[in-house]
XYZ file of N, CA and C in Angstrom:
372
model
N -6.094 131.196 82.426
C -5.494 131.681 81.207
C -6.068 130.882 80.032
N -6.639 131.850 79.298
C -6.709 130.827 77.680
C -5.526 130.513 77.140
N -5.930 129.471 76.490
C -5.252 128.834 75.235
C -5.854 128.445 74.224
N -5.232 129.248 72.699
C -6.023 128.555 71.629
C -5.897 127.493 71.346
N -6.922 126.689 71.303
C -6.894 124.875 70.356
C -5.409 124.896 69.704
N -4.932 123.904 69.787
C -4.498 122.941 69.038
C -4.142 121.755 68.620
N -4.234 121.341 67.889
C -4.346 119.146 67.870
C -3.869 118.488 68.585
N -2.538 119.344 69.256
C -1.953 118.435 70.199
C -2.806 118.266 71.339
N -4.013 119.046 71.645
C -4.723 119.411 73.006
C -6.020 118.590 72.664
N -6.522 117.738 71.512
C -7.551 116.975 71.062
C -8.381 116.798 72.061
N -7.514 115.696 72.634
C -7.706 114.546 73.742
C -8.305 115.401 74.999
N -7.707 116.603 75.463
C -8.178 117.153 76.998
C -9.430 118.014 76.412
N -9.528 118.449 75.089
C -11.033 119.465 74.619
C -11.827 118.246 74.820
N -11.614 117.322 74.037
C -13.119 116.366 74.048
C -13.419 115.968 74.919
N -12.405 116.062 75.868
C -13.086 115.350 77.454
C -13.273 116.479 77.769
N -13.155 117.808 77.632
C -13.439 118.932 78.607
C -15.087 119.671 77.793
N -15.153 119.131 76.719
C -16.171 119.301 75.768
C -17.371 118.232 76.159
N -16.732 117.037 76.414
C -17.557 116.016 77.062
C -18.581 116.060 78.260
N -18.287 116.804 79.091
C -19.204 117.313 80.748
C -20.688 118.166 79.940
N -20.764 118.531 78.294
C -21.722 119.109 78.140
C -22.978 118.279 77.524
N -23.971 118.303 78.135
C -25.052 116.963 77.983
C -25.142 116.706 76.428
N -25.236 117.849 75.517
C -25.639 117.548 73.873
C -24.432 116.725 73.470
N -22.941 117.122 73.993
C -21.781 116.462 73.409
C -21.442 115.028 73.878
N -22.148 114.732 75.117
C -21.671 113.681 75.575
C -21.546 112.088 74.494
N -22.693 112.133 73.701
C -22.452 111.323 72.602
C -21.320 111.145 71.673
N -20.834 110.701 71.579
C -19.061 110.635 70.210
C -19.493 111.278 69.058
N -20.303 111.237 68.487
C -20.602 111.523 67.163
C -20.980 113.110 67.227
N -21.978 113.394 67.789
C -21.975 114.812 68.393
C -20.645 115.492 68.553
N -19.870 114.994 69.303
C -18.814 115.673 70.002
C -17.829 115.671 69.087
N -17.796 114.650 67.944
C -16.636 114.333 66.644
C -16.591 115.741 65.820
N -18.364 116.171 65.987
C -19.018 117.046 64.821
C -18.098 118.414 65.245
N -18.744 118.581 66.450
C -18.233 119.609 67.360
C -16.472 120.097 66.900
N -15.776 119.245 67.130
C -14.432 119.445 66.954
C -13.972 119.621 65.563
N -14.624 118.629 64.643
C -14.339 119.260 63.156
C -14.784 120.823 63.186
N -16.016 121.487 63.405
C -16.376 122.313 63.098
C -14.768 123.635 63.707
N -14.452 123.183 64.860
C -13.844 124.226 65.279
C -11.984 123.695 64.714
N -12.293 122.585 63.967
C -11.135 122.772 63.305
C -10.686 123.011 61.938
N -11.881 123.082 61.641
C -12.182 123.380 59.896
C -12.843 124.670 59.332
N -13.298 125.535 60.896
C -14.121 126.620 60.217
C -13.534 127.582 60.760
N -12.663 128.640 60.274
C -11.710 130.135 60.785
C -12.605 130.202 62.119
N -14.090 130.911 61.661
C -14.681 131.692 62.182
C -15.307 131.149 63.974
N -15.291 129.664 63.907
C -15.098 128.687 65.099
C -13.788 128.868 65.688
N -14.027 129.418 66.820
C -12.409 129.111 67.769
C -12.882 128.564 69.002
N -11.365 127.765 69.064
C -11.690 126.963 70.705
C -10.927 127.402 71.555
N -11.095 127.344 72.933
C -9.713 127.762 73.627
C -10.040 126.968 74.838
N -9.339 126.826 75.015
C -8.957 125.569 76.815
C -8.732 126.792 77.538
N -8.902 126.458 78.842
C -8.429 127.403 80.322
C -7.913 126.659 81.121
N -6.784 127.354 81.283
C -6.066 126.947 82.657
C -6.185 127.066 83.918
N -6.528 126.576 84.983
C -6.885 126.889 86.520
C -5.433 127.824 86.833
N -5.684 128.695 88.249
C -4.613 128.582 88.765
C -3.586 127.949 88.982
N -3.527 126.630 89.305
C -2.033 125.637 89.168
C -1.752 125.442 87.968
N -2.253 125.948 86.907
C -2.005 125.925 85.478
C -2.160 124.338 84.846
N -3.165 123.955 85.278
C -3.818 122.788 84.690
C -5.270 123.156 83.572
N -5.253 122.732 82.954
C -6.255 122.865 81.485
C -7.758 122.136 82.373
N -8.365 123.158 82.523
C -9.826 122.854 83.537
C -11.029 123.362 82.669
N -10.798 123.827 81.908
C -11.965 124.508 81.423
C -11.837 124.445 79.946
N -13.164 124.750 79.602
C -13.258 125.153 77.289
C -13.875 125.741 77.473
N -13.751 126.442 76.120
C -14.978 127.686 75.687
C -14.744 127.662 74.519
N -15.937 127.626 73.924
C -15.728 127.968 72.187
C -16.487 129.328 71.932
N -16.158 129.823 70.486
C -16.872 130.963 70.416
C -16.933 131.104 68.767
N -17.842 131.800 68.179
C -17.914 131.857 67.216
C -17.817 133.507 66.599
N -16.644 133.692 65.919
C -16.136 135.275 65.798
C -16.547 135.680 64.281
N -17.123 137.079 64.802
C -17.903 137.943 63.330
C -16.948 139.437 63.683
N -17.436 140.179 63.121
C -16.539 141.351 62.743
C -17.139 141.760 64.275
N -18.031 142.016 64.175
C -18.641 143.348 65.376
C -18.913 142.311 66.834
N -19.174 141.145 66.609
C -19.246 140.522 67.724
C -18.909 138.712 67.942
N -18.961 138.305 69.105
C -18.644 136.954 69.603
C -19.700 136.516 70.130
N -20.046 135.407 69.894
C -21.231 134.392 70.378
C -20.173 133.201 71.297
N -20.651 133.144 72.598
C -20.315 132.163 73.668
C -21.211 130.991 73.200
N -20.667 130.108 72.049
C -21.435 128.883 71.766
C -21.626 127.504 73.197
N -20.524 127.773 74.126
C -20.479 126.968 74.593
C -19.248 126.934 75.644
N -19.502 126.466 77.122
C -18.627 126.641 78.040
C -18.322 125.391 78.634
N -17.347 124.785 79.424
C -17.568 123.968 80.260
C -16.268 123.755 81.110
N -16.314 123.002 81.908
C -15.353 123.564 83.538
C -15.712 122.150 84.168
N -14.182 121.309 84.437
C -14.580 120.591 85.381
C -15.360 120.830 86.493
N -15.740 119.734 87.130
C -16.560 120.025 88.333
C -16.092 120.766 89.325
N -15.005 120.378 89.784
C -14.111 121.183 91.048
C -14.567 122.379 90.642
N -14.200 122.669 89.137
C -13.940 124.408 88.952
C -15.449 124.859 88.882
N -16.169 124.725 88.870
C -17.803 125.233 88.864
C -18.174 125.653 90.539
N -18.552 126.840 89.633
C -19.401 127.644 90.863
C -18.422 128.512 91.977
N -17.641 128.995 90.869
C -16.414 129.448 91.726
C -16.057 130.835 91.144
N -16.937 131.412 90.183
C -16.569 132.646 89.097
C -15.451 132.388 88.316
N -15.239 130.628 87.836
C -14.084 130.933 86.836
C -14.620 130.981 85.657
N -16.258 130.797 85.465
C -16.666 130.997 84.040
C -17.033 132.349 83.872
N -17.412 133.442 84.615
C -16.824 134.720 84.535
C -15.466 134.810 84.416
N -14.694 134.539 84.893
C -13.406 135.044 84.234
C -12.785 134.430 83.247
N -13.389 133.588 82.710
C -13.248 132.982 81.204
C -13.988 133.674 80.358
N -15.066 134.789 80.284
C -15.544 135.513 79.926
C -14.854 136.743 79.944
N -14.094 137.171 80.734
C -13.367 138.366 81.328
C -12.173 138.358 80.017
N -11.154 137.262 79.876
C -10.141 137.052 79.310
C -10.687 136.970 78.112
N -12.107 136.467 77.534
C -12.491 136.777 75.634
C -12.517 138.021 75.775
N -12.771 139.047 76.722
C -13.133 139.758 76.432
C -12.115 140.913 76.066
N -10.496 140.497 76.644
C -9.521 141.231 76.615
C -8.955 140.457 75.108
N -9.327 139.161 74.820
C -9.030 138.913 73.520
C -9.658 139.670 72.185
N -10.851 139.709 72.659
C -11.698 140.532 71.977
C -12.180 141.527 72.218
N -11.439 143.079 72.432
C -12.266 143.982 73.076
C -12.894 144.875 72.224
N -13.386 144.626 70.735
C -13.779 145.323 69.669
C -15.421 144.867 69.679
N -15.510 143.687 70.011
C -16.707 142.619 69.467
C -17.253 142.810 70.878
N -18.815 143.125 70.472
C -19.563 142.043 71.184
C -19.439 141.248 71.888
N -20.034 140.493 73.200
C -20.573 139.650 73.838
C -21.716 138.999 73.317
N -22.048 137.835 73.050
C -23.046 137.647 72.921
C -23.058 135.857 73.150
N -24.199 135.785 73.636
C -24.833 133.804 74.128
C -25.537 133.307 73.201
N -25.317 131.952 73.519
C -26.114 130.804 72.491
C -27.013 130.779 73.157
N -28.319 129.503 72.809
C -29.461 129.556 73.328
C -28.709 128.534 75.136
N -27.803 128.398 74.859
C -27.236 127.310 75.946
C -26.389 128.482 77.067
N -25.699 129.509 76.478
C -24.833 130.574 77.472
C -25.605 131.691 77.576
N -26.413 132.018 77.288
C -27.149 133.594 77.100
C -27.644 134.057 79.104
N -28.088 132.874 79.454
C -27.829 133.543 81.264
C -26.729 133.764 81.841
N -24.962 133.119 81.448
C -24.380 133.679 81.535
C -23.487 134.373 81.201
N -23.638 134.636 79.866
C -23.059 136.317 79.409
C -23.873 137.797 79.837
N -25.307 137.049 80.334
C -25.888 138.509 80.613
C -25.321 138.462 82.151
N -25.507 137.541 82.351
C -24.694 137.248 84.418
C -23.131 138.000 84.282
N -22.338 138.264 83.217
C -21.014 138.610 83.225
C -21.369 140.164 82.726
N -22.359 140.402 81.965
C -22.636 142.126 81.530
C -22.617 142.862 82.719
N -23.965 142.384 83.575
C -24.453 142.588 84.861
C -23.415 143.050 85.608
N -22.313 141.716 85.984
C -21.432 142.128 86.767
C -20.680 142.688 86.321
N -20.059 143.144 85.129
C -19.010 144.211 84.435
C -19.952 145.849 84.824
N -20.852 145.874 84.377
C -21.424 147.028 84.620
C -21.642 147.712 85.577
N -21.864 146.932 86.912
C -21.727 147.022 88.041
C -20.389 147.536 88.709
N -19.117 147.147 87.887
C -17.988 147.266 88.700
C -17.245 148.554 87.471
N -17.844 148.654 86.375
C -17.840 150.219 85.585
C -18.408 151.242 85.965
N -19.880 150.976 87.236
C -20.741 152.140 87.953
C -19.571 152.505 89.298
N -18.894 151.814 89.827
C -18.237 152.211 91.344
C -17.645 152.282 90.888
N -16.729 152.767 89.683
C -15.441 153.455 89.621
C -15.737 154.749 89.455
């Protein structure tokens, strides 16, 4: 389940923001969080695992016609398990007007989540 950012959740984004190699630096990662707390068009959202623990982030950057996946990340446990498809699945019910679209960092897997949406829109 998403959840949108909020200050009270600082502390678990930057460490969940942290597992991504460019952010791992403080200053980087300081930048990072102003941006998505100072700019509308920046949103963050945490994910909850099944036991409803906060395992995952995703940020995204929202325009009228579409969404850019700036950036994902998923504890370790949770990797490689299709929960970053279905963290893709749930923007997409947040956003079902907009676009999909990847950074130069997500673009293999938003086309990896087209792929498989399209696939499961052909067998129905």
């Amino acid at each position: 389940m998403l959840v949108k950012y909020r200050g009270s959740y600082e502390k678990v984004a930057m460490g969940l923001l942290s597992f991504i190699p460019d952010l791992k630096d403080l200053n980087n990662l300081t930048n990072e969080m102003t941006l998505y707390q100072k700019d509308e068009s920046h949103v963050l959202y945490l994910w909850k695992n099944k036991d409803n623990d906060f395992s995952g982030v995703v940020g995204v950057e929202v325009a009228d016609k579409y969404i850019v996946v700036r950036q994902i990340s998923l504890i370790p446990s949770e990797r490689g398990t299709g929960n970053s498809l279905e963290i893709l699945d749930e923007l997409h019910q947040l956003y079902p007007d907009q676009n999909m679209m990847g950074s130069f960092d997500t673009t293999k897997l938003v086309a990896k989540w087209t792929e498989h949406n399209r696939h499961l829109n052909t067998e129905v």
